mmCIF file of C-alpha atoms in Angstrom:
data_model
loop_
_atom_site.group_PDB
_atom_site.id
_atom_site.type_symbol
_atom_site.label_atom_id
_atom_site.label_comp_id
_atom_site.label_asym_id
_atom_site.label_seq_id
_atom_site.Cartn_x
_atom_site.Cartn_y
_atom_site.Cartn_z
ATOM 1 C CA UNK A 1 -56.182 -5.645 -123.741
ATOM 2 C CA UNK A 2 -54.840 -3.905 -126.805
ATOM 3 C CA UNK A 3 -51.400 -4.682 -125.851
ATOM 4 C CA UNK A 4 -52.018 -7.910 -124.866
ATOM 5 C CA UNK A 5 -52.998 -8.778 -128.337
ATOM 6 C CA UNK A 6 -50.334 -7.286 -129.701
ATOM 7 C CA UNK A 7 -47.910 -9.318 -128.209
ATOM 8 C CA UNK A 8 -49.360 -12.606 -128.823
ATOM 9 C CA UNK A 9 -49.848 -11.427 -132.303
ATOM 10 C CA UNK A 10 -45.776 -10.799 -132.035
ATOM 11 C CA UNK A 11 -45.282 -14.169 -130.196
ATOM 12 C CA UNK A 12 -47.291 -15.978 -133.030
ATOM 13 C CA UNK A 13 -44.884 -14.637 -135.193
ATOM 14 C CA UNK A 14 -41.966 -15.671 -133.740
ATOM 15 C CA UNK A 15 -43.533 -19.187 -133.273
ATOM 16 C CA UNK A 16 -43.886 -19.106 -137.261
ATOM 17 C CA UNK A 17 -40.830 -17.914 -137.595
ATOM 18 C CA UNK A 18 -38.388 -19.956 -135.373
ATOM 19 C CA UNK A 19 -38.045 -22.843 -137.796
ATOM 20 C CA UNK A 20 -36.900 -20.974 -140.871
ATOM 21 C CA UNK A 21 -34.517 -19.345 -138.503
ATOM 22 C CA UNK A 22 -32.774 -22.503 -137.103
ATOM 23 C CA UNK A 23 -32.888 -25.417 -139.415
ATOM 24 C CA UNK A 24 -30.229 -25.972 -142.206
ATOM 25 C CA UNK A 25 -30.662 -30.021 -142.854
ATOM 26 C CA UNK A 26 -32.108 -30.785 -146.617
ATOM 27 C CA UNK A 27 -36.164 -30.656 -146.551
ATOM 28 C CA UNK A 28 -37.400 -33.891 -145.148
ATOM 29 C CA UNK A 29 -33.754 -35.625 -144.083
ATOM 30 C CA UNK A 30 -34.693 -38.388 -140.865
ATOM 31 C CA UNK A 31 -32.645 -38.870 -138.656
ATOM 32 C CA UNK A 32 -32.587 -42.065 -136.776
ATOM 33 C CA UNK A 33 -30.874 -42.409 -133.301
ATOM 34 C CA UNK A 34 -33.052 -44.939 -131.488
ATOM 35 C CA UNK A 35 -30.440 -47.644 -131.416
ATOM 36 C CA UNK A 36 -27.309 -46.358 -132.744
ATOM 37 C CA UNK A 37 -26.230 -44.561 -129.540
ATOM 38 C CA UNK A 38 -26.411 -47.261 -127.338
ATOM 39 C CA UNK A 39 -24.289 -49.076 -130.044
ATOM 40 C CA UNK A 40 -21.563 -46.416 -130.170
ATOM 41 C CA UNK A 41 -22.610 -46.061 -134.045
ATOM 42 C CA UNK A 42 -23.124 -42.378 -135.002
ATOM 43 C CA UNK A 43 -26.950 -41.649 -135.633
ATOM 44 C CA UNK A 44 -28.132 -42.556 -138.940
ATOM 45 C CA UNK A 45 -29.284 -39.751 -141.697
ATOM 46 C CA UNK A 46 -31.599 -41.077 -143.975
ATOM 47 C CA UNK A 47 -32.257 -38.574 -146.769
ATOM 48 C CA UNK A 48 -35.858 -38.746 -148.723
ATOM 49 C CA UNK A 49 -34.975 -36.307 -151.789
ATOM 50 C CA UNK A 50 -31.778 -39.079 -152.621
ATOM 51 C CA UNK A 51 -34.447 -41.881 -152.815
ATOM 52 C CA UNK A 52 -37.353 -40.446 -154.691
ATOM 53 C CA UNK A 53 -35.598 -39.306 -157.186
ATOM 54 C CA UNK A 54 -35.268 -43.132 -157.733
ATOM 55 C CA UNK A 55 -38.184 -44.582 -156.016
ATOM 56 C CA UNK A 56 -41.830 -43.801 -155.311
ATOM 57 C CA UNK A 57 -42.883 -43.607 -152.072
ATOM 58 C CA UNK A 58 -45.214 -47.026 -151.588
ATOM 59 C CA UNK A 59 -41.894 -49.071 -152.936
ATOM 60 C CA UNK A 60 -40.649 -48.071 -149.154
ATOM 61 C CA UNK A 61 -43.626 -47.240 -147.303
ATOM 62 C CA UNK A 62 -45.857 -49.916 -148.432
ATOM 63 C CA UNK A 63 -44.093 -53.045 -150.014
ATOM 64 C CA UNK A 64 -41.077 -52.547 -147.767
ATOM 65 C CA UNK A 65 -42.925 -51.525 -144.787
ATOM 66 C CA UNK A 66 -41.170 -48.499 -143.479
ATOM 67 C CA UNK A 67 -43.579 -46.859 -141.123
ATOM 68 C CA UNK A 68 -44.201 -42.973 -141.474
ATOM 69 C CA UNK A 69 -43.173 -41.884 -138.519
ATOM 70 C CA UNK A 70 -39.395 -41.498 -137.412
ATOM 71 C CA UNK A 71 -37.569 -44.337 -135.621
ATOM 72 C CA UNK A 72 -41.100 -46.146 -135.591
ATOM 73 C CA UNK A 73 -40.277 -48.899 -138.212
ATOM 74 C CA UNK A 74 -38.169 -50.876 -135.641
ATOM 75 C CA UNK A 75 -35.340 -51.132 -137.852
ATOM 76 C CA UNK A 76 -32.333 -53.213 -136.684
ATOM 77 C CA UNK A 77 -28.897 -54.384 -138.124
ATOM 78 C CA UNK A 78 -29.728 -57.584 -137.743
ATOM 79 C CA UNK A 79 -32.989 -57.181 -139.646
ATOM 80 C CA UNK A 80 -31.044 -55.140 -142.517
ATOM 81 C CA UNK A 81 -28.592 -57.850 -142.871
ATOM 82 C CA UNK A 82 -31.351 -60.381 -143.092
ATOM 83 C CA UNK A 83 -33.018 -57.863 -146.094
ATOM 84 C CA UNK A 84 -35.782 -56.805 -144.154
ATOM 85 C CA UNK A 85 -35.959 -52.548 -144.129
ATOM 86 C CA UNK A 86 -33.031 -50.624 -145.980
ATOM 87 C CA UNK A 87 -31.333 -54.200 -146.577
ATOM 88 C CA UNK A 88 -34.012 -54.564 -149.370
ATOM 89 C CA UNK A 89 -31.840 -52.722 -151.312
ATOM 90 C CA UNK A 90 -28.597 -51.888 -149.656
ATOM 91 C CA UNK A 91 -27.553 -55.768 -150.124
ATOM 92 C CA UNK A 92 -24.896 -55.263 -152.819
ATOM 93 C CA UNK A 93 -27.343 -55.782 -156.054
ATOM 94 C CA UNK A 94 -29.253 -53.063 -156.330
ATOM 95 C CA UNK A 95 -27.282 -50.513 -153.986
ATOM 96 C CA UNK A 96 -24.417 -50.608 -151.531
ATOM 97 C CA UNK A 97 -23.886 -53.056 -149.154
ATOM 98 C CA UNK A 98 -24.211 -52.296 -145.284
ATOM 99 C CA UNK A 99 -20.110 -52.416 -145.109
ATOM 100 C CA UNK A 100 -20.450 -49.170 -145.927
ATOM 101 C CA UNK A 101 -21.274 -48.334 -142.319
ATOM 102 C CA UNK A 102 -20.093 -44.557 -142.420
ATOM 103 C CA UNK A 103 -22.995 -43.768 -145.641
ATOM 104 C CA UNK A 104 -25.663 -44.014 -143.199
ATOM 105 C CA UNK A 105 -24.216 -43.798 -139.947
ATOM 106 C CA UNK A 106 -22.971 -40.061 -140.798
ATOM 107 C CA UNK A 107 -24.662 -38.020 -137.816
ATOM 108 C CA UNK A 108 -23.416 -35.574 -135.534
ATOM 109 C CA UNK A 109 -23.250 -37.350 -132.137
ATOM 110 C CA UNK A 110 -26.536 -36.723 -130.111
ATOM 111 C CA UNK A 111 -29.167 -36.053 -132.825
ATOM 112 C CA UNK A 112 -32.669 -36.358 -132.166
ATOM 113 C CA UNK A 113 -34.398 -38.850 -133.456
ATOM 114 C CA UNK A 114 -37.049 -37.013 -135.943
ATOM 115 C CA UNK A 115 -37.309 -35.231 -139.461
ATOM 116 C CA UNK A 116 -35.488 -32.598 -140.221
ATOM 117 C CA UNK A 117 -35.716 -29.820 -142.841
ATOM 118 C CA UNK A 118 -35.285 -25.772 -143.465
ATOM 119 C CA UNK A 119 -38.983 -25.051 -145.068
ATOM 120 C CA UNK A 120 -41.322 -27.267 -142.923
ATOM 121 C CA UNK A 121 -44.395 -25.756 -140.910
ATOM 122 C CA UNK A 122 -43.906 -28.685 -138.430
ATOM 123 C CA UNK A 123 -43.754 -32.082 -138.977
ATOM 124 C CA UNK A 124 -45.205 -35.502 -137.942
ATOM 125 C CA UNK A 125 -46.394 -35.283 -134.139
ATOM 126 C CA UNK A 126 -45.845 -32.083 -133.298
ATOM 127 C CA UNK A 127 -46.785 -28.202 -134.295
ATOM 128 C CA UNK B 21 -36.590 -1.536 -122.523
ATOM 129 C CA UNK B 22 -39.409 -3.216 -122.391
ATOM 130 C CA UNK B 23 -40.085 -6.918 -122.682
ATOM 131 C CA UNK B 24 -41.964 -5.954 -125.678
ATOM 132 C CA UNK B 25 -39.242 -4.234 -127.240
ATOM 133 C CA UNK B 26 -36.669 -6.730 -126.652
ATOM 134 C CA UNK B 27 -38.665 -9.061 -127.941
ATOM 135 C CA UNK B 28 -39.392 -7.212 -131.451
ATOM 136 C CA UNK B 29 -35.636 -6.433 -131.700
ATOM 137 C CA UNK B 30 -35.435 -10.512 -131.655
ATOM 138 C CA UNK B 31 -37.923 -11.003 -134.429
ATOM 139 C CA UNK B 32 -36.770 -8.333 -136.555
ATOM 140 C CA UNK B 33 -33.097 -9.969 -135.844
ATOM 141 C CA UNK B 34 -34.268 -13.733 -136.877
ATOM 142 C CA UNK B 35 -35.511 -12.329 -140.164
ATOM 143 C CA UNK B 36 -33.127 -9.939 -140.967
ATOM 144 C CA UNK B 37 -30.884 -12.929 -140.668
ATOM 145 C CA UNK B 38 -32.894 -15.845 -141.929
ATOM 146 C CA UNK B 39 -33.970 -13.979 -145.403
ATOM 147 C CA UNK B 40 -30.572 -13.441 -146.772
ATOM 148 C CA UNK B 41 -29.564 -16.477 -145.824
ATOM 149 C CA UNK B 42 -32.582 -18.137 -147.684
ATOM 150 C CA UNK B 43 -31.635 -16.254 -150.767
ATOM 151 C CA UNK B 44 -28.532 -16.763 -150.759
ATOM 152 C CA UNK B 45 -28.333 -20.748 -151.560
ATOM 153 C CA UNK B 46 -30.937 -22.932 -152.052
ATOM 154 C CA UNK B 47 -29.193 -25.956 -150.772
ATOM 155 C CA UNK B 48 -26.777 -26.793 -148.218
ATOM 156 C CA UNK B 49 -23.715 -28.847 -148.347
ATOM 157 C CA UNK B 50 -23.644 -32.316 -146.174
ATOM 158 C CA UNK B 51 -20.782 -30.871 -144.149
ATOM 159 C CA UNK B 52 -22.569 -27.509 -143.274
ATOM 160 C CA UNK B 53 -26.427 -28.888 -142.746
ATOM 161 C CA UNK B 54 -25.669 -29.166 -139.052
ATOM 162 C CA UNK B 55 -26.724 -32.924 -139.035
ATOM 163 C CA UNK B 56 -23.870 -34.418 -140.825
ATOM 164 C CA UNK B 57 -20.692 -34.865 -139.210
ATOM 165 C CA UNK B 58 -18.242 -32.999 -140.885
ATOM 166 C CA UNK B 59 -15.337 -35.654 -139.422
ATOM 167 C CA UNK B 60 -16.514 -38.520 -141.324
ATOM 168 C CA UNK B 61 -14.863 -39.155 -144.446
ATOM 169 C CA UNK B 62 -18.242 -40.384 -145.942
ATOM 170 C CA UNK B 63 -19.721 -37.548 -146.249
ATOM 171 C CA UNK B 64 -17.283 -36.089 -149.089
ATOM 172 C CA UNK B 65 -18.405 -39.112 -150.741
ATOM 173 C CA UNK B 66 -22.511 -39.059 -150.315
ATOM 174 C CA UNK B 67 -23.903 -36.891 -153.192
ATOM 175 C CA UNK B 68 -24.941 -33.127 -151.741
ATOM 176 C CA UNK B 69 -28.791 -32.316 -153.096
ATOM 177 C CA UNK B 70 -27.785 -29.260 -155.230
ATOM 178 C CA UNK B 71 -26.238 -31.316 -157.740
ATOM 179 C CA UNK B 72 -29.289 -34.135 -158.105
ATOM 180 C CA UNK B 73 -31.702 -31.368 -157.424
ATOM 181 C CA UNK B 74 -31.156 -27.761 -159.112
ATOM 182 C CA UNK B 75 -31.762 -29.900 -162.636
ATOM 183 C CA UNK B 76 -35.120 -30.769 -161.609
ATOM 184 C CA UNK B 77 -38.680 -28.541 -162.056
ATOM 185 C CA UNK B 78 -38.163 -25.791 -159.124
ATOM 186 C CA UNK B 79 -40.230 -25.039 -156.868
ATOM 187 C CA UNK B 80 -40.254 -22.256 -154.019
ATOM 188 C CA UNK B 81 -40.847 -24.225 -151.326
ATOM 189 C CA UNK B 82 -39.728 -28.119 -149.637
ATOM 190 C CA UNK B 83 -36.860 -29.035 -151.326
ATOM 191 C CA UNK B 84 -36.965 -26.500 -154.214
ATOM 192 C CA UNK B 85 -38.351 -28.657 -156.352
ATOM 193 C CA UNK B 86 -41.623 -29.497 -157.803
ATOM 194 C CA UNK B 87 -41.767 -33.276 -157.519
ATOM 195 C CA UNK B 88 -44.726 -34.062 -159.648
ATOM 196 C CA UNK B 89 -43.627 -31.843 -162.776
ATOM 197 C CA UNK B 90 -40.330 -33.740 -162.462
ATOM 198 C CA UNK B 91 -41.843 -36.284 -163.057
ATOM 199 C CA UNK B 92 -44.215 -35.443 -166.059
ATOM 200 C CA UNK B 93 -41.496 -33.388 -167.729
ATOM 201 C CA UNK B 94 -39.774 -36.834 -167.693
ATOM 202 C CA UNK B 95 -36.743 -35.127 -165.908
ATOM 203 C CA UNK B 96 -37.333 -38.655 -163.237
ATOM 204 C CA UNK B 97 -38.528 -42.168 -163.175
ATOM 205 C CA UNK B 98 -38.624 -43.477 -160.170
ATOM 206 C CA UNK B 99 -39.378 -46.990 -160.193
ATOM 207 C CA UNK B 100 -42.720 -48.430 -158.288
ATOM 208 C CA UNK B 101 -41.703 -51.545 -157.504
ATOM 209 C CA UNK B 102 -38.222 -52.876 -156.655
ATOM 210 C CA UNK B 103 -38.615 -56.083 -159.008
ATOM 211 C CA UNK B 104 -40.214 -55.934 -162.493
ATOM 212 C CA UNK B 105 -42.506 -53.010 -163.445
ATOM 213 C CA UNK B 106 -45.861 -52.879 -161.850
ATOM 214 C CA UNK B 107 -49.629 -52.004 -163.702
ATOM 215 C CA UNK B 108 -50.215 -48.526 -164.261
ATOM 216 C CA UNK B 109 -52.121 -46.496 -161.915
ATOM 217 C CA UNK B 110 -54.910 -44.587 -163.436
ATOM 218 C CA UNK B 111 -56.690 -43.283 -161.149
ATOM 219 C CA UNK B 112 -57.724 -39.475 -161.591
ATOM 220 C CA UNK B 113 -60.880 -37.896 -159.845
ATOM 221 C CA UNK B 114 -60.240 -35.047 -158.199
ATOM 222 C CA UNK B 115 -61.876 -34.789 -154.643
ATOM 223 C CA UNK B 116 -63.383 -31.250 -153.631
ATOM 224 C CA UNK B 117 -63.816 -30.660 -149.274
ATOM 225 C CA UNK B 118 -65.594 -27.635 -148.834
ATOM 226 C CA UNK B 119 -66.175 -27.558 -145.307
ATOM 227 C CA UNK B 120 -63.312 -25.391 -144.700
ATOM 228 C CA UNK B 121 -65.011 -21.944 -143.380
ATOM 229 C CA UNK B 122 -64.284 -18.849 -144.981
ATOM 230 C CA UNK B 123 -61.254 -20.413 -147.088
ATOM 231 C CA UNK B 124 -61.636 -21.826 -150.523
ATOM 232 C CA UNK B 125 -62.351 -25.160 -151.115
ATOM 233 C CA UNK B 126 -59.698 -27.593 -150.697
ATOM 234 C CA UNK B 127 -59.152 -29.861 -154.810
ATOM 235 C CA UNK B 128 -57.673 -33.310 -153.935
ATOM 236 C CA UNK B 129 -56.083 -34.304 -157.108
ATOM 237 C CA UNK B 130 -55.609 -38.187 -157.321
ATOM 238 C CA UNK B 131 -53.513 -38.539 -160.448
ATOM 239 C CA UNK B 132 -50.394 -36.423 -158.868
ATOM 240 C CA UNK B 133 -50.878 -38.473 -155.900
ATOM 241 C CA UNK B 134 -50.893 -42.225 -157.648
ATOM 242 C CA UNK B 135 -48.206 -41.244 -160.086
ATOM 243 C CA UNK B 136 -45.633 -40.911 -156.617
ATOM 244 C CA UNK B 137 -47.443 -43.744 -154.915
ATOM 245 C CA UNK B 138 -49.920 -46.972 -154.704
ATOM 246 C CA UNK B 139 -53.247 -46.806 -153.610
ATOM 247 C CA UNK B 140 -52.643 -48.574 -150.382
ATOM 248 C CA UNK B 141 -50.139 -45.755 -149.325
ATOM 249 C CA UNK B 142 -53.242 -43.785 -148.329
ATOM 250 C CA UNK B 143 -56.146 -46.193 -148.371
ATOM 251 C CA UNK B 144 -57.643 -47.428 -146.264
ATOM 252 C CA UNK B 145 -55.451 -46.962 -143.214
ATOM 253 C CA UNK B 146 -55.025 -42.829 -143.442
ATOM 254 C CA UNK B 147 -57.945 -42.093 -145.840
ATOM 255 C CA UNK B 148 -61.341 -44.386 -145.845
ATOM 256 C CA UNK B 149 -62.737 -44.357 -149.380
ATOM 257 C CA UNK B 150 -65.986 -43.654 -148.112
ATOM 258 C CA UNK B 151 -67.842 -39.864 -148.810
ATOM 259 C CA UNK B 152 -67.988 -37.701 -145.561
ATOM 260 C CA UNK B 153 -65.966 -40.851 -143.917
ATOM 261 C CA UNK B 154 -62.991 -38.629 -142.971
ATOM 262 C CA UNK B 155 -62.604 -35.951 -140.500
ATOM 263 C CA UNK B 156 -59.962 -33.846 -141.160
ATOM 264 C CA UNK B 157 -59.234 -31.041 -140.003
ATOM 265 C CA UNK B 158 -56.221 -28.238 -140.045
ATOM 266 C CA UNK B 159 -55.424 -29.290 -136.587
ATOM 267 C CA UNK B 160 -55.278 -32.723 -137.070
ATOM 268 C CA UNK B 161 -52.841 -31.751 -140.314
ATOM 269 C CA UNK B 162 -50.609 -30.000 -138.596
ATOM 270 C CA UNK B 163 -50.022 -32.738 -135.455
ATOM 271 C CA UNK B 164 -48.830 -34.564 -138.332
ATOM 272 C CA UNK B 165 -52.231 -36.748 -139.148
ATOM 273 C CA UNK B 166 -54.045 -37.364 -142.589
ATOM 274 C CA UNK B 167 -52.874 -35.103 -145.307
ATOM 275 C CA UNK B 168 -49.863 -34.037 -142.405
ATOM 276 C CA UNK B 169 -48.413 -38.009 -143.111
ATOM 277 C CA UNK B 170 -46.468 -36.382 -145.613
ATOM 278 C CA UNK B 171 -47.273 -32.493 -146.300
ATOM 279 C CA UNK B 172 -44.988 -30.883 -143.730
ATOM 280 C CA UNK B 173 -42.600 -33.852 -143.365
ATOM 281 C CA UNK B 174 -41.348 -35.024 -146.733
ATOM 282 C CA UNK B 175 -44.100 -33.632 -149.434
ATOM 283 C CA UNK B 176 -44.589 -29.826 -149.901
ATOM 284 C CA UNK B 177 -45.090 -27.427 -146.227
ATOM 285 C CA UNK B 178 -48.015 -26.470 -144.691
ATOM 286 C CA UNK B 179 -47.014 -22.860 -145.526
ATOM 287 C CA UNK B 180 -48.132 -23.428 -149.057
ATOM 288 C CA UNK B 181 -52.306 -22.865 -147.793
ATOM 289 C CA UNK B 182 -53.466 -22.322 -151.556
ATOM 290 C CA UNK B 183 -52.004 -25.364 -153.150
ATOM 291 C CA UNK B 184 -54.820 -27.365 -151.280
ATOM 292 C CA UNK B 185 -57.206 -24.535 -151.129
ATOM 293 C CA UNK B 186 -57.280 -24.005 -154.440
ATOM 294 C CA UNK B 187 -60.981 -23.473 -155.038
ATOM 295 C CA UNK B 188 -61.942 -19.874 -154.911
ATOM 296 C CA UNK B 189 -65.487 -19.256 -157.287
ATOM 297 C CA UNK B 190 -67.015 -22.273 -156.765
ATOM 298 C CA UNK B 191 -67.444 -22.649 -152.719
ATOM 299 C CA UNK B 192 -70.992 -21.544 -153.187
ATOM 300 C CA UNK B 193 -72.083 -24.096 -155.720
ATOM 301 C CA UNK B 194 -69.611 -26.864 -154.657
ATOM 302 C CA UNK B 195 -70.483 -29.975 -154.064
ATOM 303 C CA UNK B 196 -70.785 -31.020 -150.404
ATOM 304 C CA UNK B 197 -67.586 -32.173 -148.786
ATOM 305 C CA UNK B 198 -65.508 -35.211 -150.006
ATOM 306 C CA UNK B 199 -67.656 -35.275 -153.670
ATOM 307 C CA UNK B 200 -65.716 -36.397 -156.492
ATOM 308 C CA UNK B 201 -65.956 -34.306 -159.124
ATOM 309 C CA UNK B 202 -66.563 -35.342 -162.766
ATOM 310 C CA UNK B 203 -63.567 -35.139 -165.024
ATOM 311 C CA UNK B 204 -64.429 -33.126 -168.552
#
């Protein structure tokens, strides 16, 4: 019985452990590979720290509508173009325009879908 | 060996290996974060974080840096509206949940929250504005729910437990969950 606590003491551990072990990507970077890979388009890595340096959060999350969950906003390039999503912005005026295809679409090839980061506990949806 | 052993050896491996490595830089270039694509000739163009944030108030945790001092220090502005400037949000009870067993109290300070974001961020979709109207709990946090929206994803970890539960001398004479405390 002793033992057996011991080693799910140990395996708790390790649990706690694993993500400081393995992640690398800057503290809250999403990537977003619901569409792009059935485009051909490399996944798309959307990082938070650039952005709130510049923005608060309910400029995106609550007058844009960007939903806070990864790849749950429904975001197509159609709907960008039309300045819906990250077209609000990225339209020319007030940052780059989506010609710039490479700035966004700058993902290794097969990324999950999700947010990423070295110090989380977890994350949105999962333990 | 046992299983046991093997297994220790692992752990002992992972953090021999992981601490240095923390220490050693704070933040990682695009090209070696292991998401972006080293190939594409964007990425020697997108700005890497060290240089936007090792200027800003540091922190130990997140993304090294303590976003709401960066803010008061002035060191920021981000804007809260994309066109023309918006009313000022004053808003600055703290909230005190002490229905959290043998740890302290949890303080749920509204004015760092409403200088990052606008009421309707949290209310009433995530949070009801109603006393004793929301059940939280840890393990609801942690599958990402309530205060988990954003601690654990973009705001600071979960591994920071004393930030929230910040109220050590008063759990025996604090209020009953969800009471707003008067400010002085």
């Amino acid at each position: 019985m002793k033992r057996f606590l011991k080693s799910k003491r140990l395996a708790l551990l390790v649990l706690v452990a694993l993500p400081i072990m393995v992640a690398w990507a800057e503290y809250g970077d999403v990537v977003i590979n619901v569409r792009a890979k059935g485009e051909g388009m490399a996944p798309v890595i959307f990082p938070h720290w650039f952005h709130r340096v510049r923005f608060q959060c309910s400029v995106c999350h609550v007058d844009i509508g960007f939903k806070t969950r990864a790849g749950g906003s429904g975001i197509t390039m159609d709907k960008i173009s039309q300045g819906q999503f990250c077209g609000a912005c990225h339209n020319g005026e007030i940052a780059w325009s989506v010609e710039n295809c490479d700035f966004c679409h700058s993902g290794m090839p097969g990324l999950e879908t999700g947010i990423e980061g070295g110090h989380k506990t977890a994350g949105p949806g999962y333990y | 060996m046992t299983r046991y052993s093997v297994l220790k050896l692992l752990l002992l491996l992972g953090i021999a290996t992981a601490i240095p490595a923390s220490l050693a830089e704070d933040w990682k270039v695009l090209e070696e974060d292991e998401l972006h694509d080293p190939s594409n000739p964007a990425v020697a163009i997108l700005q890497d974080p060290e240089e936007a944030l090792s200027v800003l108030a540091p922190d130990t945790a997140g993304n090294k840096v303590n976003w709401v001092e960066a803010i008061r220090q002035g060191q920021i502005e981000p804007r809260a509206s994309l066109h023309g400037d918006v009313e000022g949000r004053q808003h600055d009870t703290d909230i005190v949940m002490s229905n959290t067993l043998d740890f302290p109290s949890v303080l749920f300070p509204h004015k760092a929250h409403n200088e990052w974001m606008s009421c309707e961020m949290c209310h009433e979709s995530l949070f009801r504005s109603v006393r004793e109207g929301n059940p939280i709990t840890m393990a609801k946090i942690l599958e990402g729910e309530y205060c988990g929206v954003c601690h654990g994803a973009v705001s600071f970890p979960l591994t920071e437990c004393d930030r929230c539960h910040s109220v050590v001398e008063s759990r025996l004479s604090a209020p009953s969950s969800g009471a707003v405390v008067p400010k002085e």
